[in-house]
Amino acid sequence: MQKPRVILRSCADYNRDLMGGIIKETVQELGFRFQGKVFIKPNVVTANKKYIHNSFTHPQLTAAMAEVIRKDQPESLVIGESGGFGIPSRLFFKESGYFDMAKKEGITLLDLNEHPLIKTTLSKAKWHKEMLLSKYIAEADVKVWMPKLKYHIFASITHALKLNIGLLVHKERMLYHDHRIHEKIVDLLEPGYPDLVVGDAIDITYGFESAPYPVRLGLLIFADNPLAADVVAAHIMGYDPHDVVHLKIAEERGYGSLNIDDIDVSGDADLEELKARPKGKNRLFQVLSELDTPITFYSGAAWDTGVTCDGGCEGGLKGCLGTIEKRTPGSLKKARPGAIVCGVYDGDVICPDGPVMLIGSCARVTGRLEAQKVYRIKGCPIGVRDLMIKVPYVFKLPSPMFDPRDAVLFIWNSIVKGFQIFKNRVLGKA
């Protein structure tokens, strides 16, 4: 069998002409043509003009890809995404510059939550036996995935496979987003198997992936196989692919090999040299106990499983703290001393002079629990709104929820989102 191909191309910066030339050359080398209905999915999980500038695939890279595709004169070309946290994706499009780019280029850009959906049955999945899938993805003849290479708070890295979380509309996004998250990621590879991967690793990021810190790597990753793309990406980021849980599951389900010798790796960028480059604090917010803060963290298992709920309440807590610290640097170091418990913690939690917060409906302490006061946030998994309000309140942290600018943007874009759903789904004008 022919080996899957991954081509590593050096790209010093986000210069539109430079990126376009590299894309054109590499697509030709892969022998790829874009015909029929083409769908591009970038990563636009979050964006905020004030403090979140690097969480998303750069819009000029996506524009350069679209320009190359258009030269093949496909039947149609659509860019679409469903962003994170239940916040209207159109807000992130605006804050990231995607709306401006799409308008200038004359490209159709869609918030997948606002457009017609098709109930899709998955035959290979363990948890997502069915899902609501955008008709634009279901009907696409060619799918181009454009992930942003980042360290991830519970998945180690996010690239081509993890990008598929953005296939889910907001009403289904948090299903199985708990201790089953790694299997869920691989479930979504069935409806979200791309024909071409073009990864943005010009700037990689560390810290909480939705409010991260950038490091210049100067690389574009091209691949004709998503698992192969992620195997190479894992090596670049310093991981053995067998230690990245969702990649291991993907191999077990028959999506490909994690052995780099089974991949045809080429290009003008050297893999060993890329691995050796500094990449920032790769464990920042991956390991709560390593944070510089007077808050002590106790990590328990999900109820009746013995498995840490890294994709649920613990992941939500990491994201909450990561967002707060990115928005207001130094906040965690000044926090009120106390303790936070996620899941069923088998042991004692002794904090007589400060608060203890139990996060999640199943959170409890099997041993002694001593605290000045005990707080609880219920939910499975916990809601972002509750975390962003109650954690800052208890531990004296600044909450992003009370930013007037962001609140107005959220309300306005939610109204527009509702109108678009009514027009596109109810009136059928999509």
Coordinates of C-alpha atoms in Angstrom, one line a residue:
M1 CA 0.0 0.0 0.0
Q2 CA 1.1 3.5 -0.7
K3 CA 2.3 5.4 2.4
P4 CA 0.3 8.5 3.4
R5 CA 2.2 11.7 2.6
V6 CA 3.1 14.6 4.9
I7 CA 5.0 17.5 3.4
L8 CA 6.6 20.0 5.8
R9 CA 7.1 23.4 4.2
S10 CA 9.0 26.3 5.8
C11 CA 7.0 29.5 5.9
A12 CA 8.6 32.4 7.8
D13 CA 5.5 34.5 8.3
Y14 CA 1.9 35.2 7.4
N15 CA 2.7 36.9 4.1
R16 CA -0.2 36.2 1.7
D17 CA 1.9 35.8 -1.4
L18 CA 4.4 33.6 0.3
M19 CA 1.8 31.3 1.7
G20 CA -0.1 31.2 -1.6
G21 CA 3.0 30.2 -3.5
I22 CA 3.8 27.4 -1.0
I23 CA 0.3 26.1 -1.1
K24 CA 0.2 26.1 -4.9
E25 CA 3.5 24.2 -5.2
T26 CA 2.7 21.7 -2.6
V27 CA -0.9 20.9 -3.8
Q28 CA 0.6 20.3 -7.3
E29 CA 3.2 18.0 -5.8
L30 CA 0.4 16.0 -4.1
G31 CA -1.4 15.9 -7.5
F32 CA -4.5 17.4 -5.9
R33 CA -7.4 19.0 -7.8
F34 CA -10.5 20.7 -6.4
Q35 CA -13.6 19.8 -8.2
G36 CA -17.3 19.8 -7.3
K37 CA -18.4 21.2 -3.9
V38 CA -15.4 22.2 -1.8
F39 CA -15.6 22.8 2.0
I40 CA -12.8 24.4 4.0
K41 CA -12.8 24.0 7.8
P42 CA -10.4 26.2 9.7
N43 CA -10.0 26.4 13.5
V44 CA -11.8 29.5 14.7
V45 CA -12.6 28.2 18.2
T46 CA -12.3 31.6 19.9
A47 CA -11.1 35.2 19.2
N48 CA -11.1 38.5 21.0
K49 CA -9.5 41.6 19.7
K50 CA -8.4 42.6 23.2
Y51 CA -6.5 39.5 24.3
I52 CA -7.1 36.4 22.1
H53 CA -5.2 36.8 18.9
N54 CA -3.6 33.4 18.2
S55 CA -6.1 30.7 18.9
F56 CA -7.3 30.5 15.3
T57 CA -6.1 29.5 11.9
H58 CA -4.8 32.8 10.4
P59 CA -7.5 34.2 8.0
Q60 CA -4.9 35.1 5.4
L61 CA -3.7 31.5 5.2
T62 CA -7.3 30.4 4.7
A63 CA -7.7 33.1 2.0
A64 CA -4.5 31.9 0.3
M65 CA -5.9 28.4 0.3
A66 CA -9.2 29.6 -1.2
E67 CA -7.4 31.4 -4.0
V68 CA -5.6 28.2 -5.0
I69 CA -8.8 26.2 -4.9
R70 CA -10.7 28.7 -7.1
K71 CA -8.2 28.3 -9.9
D72 CA -9.6 24.8 -10.4
Q73 CA -13.0 26.4 -10.8
P74 CA -15.0 24.1 -8.4
E75 CA -18.8 24.1 -8.4
S76 CA -18.8 25.9 -5.1
L77 CA -16.5 26.9 -2.2
V78 CA -17.6 27.4 1.4
I79 CA -15.7 28.1 4.6
G80 CA -17.5 27.0 7.8
E81 CA -16.9 26.5 11.5
S82 CA -18.8 26.0 14.8
G83 CA -16.8 27.9 17.5
G84 CA -16.5 27.0 21.2
F85 CA -18.4 27.7 24.4
G86 CA -21.9 28.2 22.9
I87 CA -20.9 31.7 21.9
P88 CA -22.1 32.7 18.4
S89 CA -19.4 31.7 16.0
R90 CA -20.1 34.9 14.0
L91 CA -18.7 36.8 17.0
F92 CA -15.4 34.9 16.6
F93 CA -15.5 35.4 12.9
K94 CA -15.7 39.2 13.4
E95 CA -13.0 39.3 16.2
S96 CA -10.6 37.1 14.2
G97 CA -10.8 39.0 11.0
Y98 CA -12.6 36.2 9.1
F99 CA -15.6 38.3 8.2
D100 CA -13.4 41.0 6.7
M101 CA -11.4 38.4 4.8
A102 CA -14.4 36.7 3.4
K103 CA -16.1 39.9 2.3
K104 CA -12.9 41.1 0.6
E105 CA -12.4 37.8 -1.1
G106 CA -16.0 37.2 -2.0
I107 CA -16.1 33.8 -0.2
T108 CA -19.1 32.3 1.6
L109 CA -18.4 32.0 5.3
L110 CA -20.8 30.1 7.5
D111 CA -21.5 29.7 11.2
L112 CA -22.5 26.0 11.0
N113 CA -25.0 26.6 13.9
E114 CA -27.1 28.9 11.7
H115 CA -27.6 26.7 8.6
P116 CA -29.5 23.5 7.7
L117 CA -28.4 20.3 9.4
I118 CA -28.7 16.7 8.4
K119 CA -29.1 13.9 11.0
T120 CA -26.2 11.6 10.3
T121 CA -25.7 8.0 11.5
L122 CA -22.1 7.0 12.4
S123 CA -21.2 3.3 12.0
K124 CA -17.7 3.3 13.5
A125 CA -18.4 5.5 16.6
K126 CA -18.4 4.4 20.2
W127 CA -20.5 7.2 21.6
H128 CA -21.7 9.5 18.9
K129 CA -24.0 7.0 17.1
E130 CA -25.6 9.9 15.3
M131 CA -25.1 13.6 15.1
L132 CA -26.5 16.8 13.4
L133 CA -24.1 17.5 10.5
S134 CA -24.0 20.6 8.4
K135 CA -25.5 19.9 5.0
Y136 CA -22.5 21.7 3.5
I137 CA -20.1 19.2 5.0
A138 CA -22.4 16.2 4.3
E139 CA -22.7 17.2 0.6
A140 CA -19.0 18.2 0.1
D141 CA -17.0 16.5 -2.7
V142 CA -13.7 17.8 -1.3
K143 CA -13.0 18.6 2.4
V144 CA -10.0 20.7 3.3
W145 CA -9.1 20.8 7.0
M146 CA -7.0 23.8 8.1
P147 CA -6.1 23.2 11.8
K148 CA -4.0 25.4 14.0
L149 CA -1.2 23.4 15.7
K150 CA -1.4 24.0 19.5
Y151 CA -0.6 22.3 22.8
H152 CA -3.9 21.3 24.4
I153 CA -4.9 21.2 28.1
F154 CA -6.1 17.6 28.0
A155 CA -5.5 16.2 24.5
S156 CA -1.8 17.0 24.5
I157 CA -2.0 18.5 21.0
T158 CA -4.8 19.8 18.8
H159 CA -4.4 19.5 15.0
A160 CA -6.4 17.6 12.3
L161 CA -8.3 15.1 14.4
K162 CA -9.2 17.5 17.3
L163 CA -10.4 20.0 14.7
N164 CA -13.5 17.9 14.2
I165 CA -15.0 19.0 17.5
G166 CA -16.0 22.0 15.5
L167 CA -18.3 19.8 13.4
L168 CA -20.7 19.7 16.3
V169 CA -23.3 22.4 16.6
H170 CA -23.6 24.0 20.0
K171 CA -26.6 21.9 21.2
E172 CA -24.6 18.7 20.7
R173 CA -21.0 20.0 21.4
M174 CA -20.8 18.9 25.0
L175 CA -22.2 15.4 24.5
Y176 CA -19.6 12.9 25.9
H177 CA -17.3 15.9 26.5
D178 CA -16.1 14.3 29.8
H179 CA -13.9 11.2 30.5
R180 CA -15.0 9.9 27.1
I181 CA -13.6 12.9 25.2
H182 CA -10.7 11.0 23.6
E183 CA -13.0 8.4 22.1
K184 CA -15.4 11.2 21.1
I185 CA -12.7 12.9 19.1
V186 CA -12.1 9.7 17.1
D187 CA -15.9 9.1 16.6
L188 CA -16.0 12.4 14.7
L189 CA -13.2 11.3 12.3
E190 CA -15.9 9.3 10.4
P191 CA -18.0 12.3 9.3
G192 CA -14.9 14.6 9.4
Y193 CA -12.4 12.7 7.4
P194 CA -10.6 15.4 5.2
D195 CA -9.2 14.9 1.7
L196 CA -6.4 17.4 2.4
V197 CA -4.9 18.8 5.6
V198 CA -3.1 22.2 5.5
G199 CA -2.0 22.9 9.1
D200 CA -1.1 26.4 10.4
A201 CA 2.1 25.9 12.3
I202 CA 3.7 29.3 11.4
D203 CA 2.8 30.3 15.0
I204 CA 2.1 27.4 17.3
T205 CA 0.7 28.1 20.8
Y206 CA 1.0 26.9 24.4
G207 CA -1.2 27.4 27.4
F208 CA -5.0 27.1 27.3
E209 CA -5.6 26.5 23.6
S210 CA -8.5 28.9 23.4
A211 CA -6.6 31.8 24.9
P212 CA -3.0 30.8 24.2
Y213 CA 0.5 32.3 23.9
P214 CA 2.2 32.2 20.5
V215 CA 5.6 30.9 19.5
R216 CA 7.0 31.3 15.9
L217 CA 7.7 27.9 14.4
G218 CA 7.5 28.9 10.7
L219 CA 5.9 25.8 9.2
L220 CA 3.0 24.7 7.1
I221 CA 1.9 21.0 7.4
F222 CA 0.4 19.4 4.3
A223 CA -1.0 15.9 4.4
D224 CA -3.3 13.5 2.4
N225 CA -4.2 11.6 5.6
P226 CA -5.3 13.3 8.9
L227 CA -3.8 10.7 11.3
A228 CA -0.5 10.9 9.5
A229 CA -0.6 14.7 9.8
D230 CA -1.2 14.4 13.5
V231 CA 1.5 11.7 14.0
V232 CA 4.1 14.1 12.5
A233 CA 2.7 17.0 14.4
A234 CA 3.0 15.0 17.7
H235 CA 6.7 14.4 17.0
I236 CA 7.2 18.1 16.2
M237 CA 5.6 19.0 19.5
G238 CA 7.7 16.6 21.5
Y239 CA 5.3 13.7 22.0
D240 CA 5.4 10.0 21.2
P241 CA 2.2 9.6 19.2
H242 CA 1.4 6.5 21.3
D243 CA 1.2 8.7 24.4
V244 CA -1.5 11.0 22.7
V245 CA -4.7 9.2 23.7
H246 CA -6.9 10.1 20.8
L247 CA -4.2 9.2 18.3
K248 CA -3.8 5.8 19.9
I249 CA -7.5 5.2 19.7
A250 CA -7.5 6.2 16.1
E251 CA -4.9 3.6 15.3
E252 CA -6.8 0.9 17.2
R253 CA -9.9 1.7 15.1
G254 CA -8.0 1.2 11.9
Y255 CA -7.4 4.8 10.7
G256 CA -3.7 4.3 10.2
S257 CA -0.3 3.7 11.8
L258 CA 1.4 5.7 14.5
N259 CA 4.8 4.6 13.3
I260 CA 6.5 7.5 11.6
D261 CA 8.3 5.0 9.3
D262 CA 4.9 4.2 7.8
I263 CA 4.6 7.8 6.6
D264 CA 6.2 9.4 3.7
V265 CA 7.6 12.6 5.2
S266 CA 9.2 15.1 2.9
G267 CA 9.5 18.9 2.3
D268 CA 12.1 21.6 2.9
A269 CA 11.7 21.6 6.7
D270 CA 13.7 19.1 8.7
L271 CA 11.6 17.1 11.3
E272 CA 14.5 16.7 13.7
E273 CA 15.3 20.4 13.6
L274 CA 11.6 21.3 14.1
K275 CA 11.5 19.0 17.2
A276 CA 14.5 20.8 18.7
R277 CA 13.1 24.3 18.4
P278 CA 11.9 26.0 21.7
K279 CA 8.1 25.9 21.9
G280 CA 7.2 27.8 25.1
K281 CA 5.8 26.3 28.3
N282 CA 4.3 23.1 26.8
R283 CA 2.7 22.0 30.1
L284 CA 1.2 25.3 31.0
F285 CA -2.4 24.7 32.2
Q286 CA -2.1 21.0 31.3
V287 CA -1.0 20.3 34.9
L288 CA -2.9 22.3 37.4
S289 CA -0.6 21.6 40.3
E290 CA 2.2 23.4 38.4
L291 CA 0.5 26.7 38.2
D292 CA 1.9 29.6 40.3
T293 CA -1.1 30.2 42.5
P294 CA -2.1 29.7 46.2
I295 CA -5.1 27.6 45.0
T296 CA -4.5 23.8 45.6
F297 CA -6.1 21.4 43.2
Y298 CA -7.4 17.9 43.9
S299 CA -8.2 15.7 40.8
G300 CA -10.6 12.8 41.2
A301 CA -12.2 10.3 38.9
A302 CA -15.5 10.6 37.1
W303 CA -18.3 9.0 39.1
D304 CA -18.2 5.2 39.0
T305 CA -15.4 5.0 36.4
G306 CA -12.0 5.3 38.0
V307 CA -11.1 7.6 35.1
T308 CA -10.1 11.2 35.5
C309 CA -12.7 13.5 33.8
D310 CA -10.1 15.5 31.9
G311 CA -12.5 16.5 29.2
G312 CA -15.2 17.5 31.6
C313 CA -15.1 19.6 34.8
E314 CA -11.3 19.5 35.1
G315 CA -10.9 20.6 31.5
G316 CA -13.5 23.3 32.0
L317 CA -11.6 24.5 35.1
K318 CA -8.3 24.7 33.2
G319 CA -10.0 26.7 30.5
C320 CA -11.6 29.1 33.0
L321 CA -8.2 29.8 34.8
G322 CA -6.4 30.0 31.5
T323 CA -8.8 32.6 30.1
I324 CA -8.6 34.7 33.3
E325 CA -4.8 34.6 33.3
K326 CA -4.5 35.5 29.6
R327 CA -6.9 38.4 30.0
T328 CA -5.4 39.7 33.2
P329 CA -1.8 38.4 33.6
G330 CA -0.7 37.7 37.2
S331 CA -4.3 37.1 38.5
L332 CA -3.7 33.5 39.6
K333 CA -0.7 34.4 41.7
K334 CA -2.8 36.9 43.6
A335 CA -5.8 34.5 44.1
R336 CA -7.4 33.9 47.5
P337 CA -5.8 30.8 49.0
G338 CA -8.1 27.7 49.0
A339 CA -8.7 24.4 47.2
I340 CA -10.7 23.1 44.2
V341 CA -11.9 19.5 43.9
C342 CA -12.9 17.9 40.6
G343 CA -14.5 14.4 40.5
V344 CA -14.5 11.9 43.3
Y345 CA -11.2 12.5 45.2
D346 CA -10.0 9.5 47.2
G347 CA -8.3 11.2 50.2
D348 CA -8.5 14.2 52.6
V349 CA -8.8 17.8 51.7
I350 CA -7.8 20.0 54.7
C351 CA -8.2 23.7 54.2
P352 CA -9.4 25.2 57.5
D353 CA -8.4 28.8 56.6
G354 CA -9.9 29.1 53.1
P355 CA -12.7 28.0 50.8
V356 CA -13.0 24.6 49.1
M357 CA -14.9 24.4 45.9
L358 CA -16.4 21.2 44.6
I359 CA -16.8 21.4 40.8
G360 CA -19.3 19.1 39.1
S361 CA -22.3 17.1 40.2
C362 CA -20.3 14.1 41.1
A363 CA -17.5 16.0 43.0
R364 CA -16.9 14.8 46.5
V365 CA -14.1 13.9 49.0
T366 CA -14.1 10.4 50.3
G367 CA -11.9 11.3 53.3
R368 CA -11.9 14.3 55.7
L369 CA -13.1 17.6 54.3
E370 CA -12.2 20.7 56.3
A371 CA -12.8 24.2 55.0
Q372 CA -13.7 27.7 56.1
K373 CA -16.6 27.3 53.7
V374 CA -17.5 24.7 51.1
Y375 CA -19.0 25.8 47.7
R376 CA -20.4 23.6 45.0
I377 CA -21.0 24.1 41.3
K378 CA -23.3 21.5 39.8
G379 CA -23.3 20.3 36.2
C380 CA -22.0 17.4 34.1
P381 CA -20.0 18.8 32.5
I382 CA -20.0 22.1 34.2
G383 CA -21.3 25.2 32.3
V384 CA -18.8 27.8 31.3
R385 CA -21.0 30.6 32.6
D386 CA -21.1 29.1 36.1
L387 CA -17.3 28.6 36.1
M388 CA -16.6 32.1 34.9
I389 CA -18.8 33.7 37.6
K390 CA -18.4 31.5 40.6
V391 CA -14.7 30.6 40.5
P392 CA -13.6 34.2 40.2
Y393 CA -16.1 35.2 43.0
V394 CA -14.8 32.7 45.5
F395 CA -11.1 33.0 44.7
K396 CA -11.1 36.8 44.2
L397 CA -10.2 36.7 40.5
P398 CA -11.3 39.1 37.7
S399 CA -14.1 37.5 35.6
P400 CA -14.2 38.0 31.8
M401 CA -18.0 37.6 32.1
F402 CA -18.3 41.2 33.3
D403 CA -16.4 42.9 30.5
P404 CA -19.0 45.4 29.1
R405 CA -17.7 45.3 25.6
D406 CA -17.8 41.5 25.4
A407 CA -21.2 41.3 27.0
V408 CA -22.7 43.7 24.4
L409 CA -21.0 41.7 21.5
F410 CA -22.4 38.5 22.9
I411 CA -26.0 39.8 23.2
W412 CA -26.0 41.4 19.8
N413 CA -24.5 38.4 18.0
S414 CA -26.9 36.1 19.8
I415 CA -29.8 38.1 18.4
V416 CA -28.4 37.9 14.9
K417 CA -27.7 34.2 15.2
G418 CA -31.3 33.6 16.2
F419 CA -32.6 35.6 13.2
Q420 CA -30.3 33.6 10.9
I421 CA -31.4 30.3 12.2
F422 CA -35.1 31.3 11.7
K423 CA -34.3 32.5 8.1
N424 CA -32.1 29.6 7.1
R425 CA -33.8 26.6 8.8
V426 CA -37.4 27.6 9.3
L427 CA -37.9 29.7 6.1
G428 CA -35.4 27.6 4.1
K429 CA -33.5 30.4 2.6
A430 CA -30.0 29.0 3.1

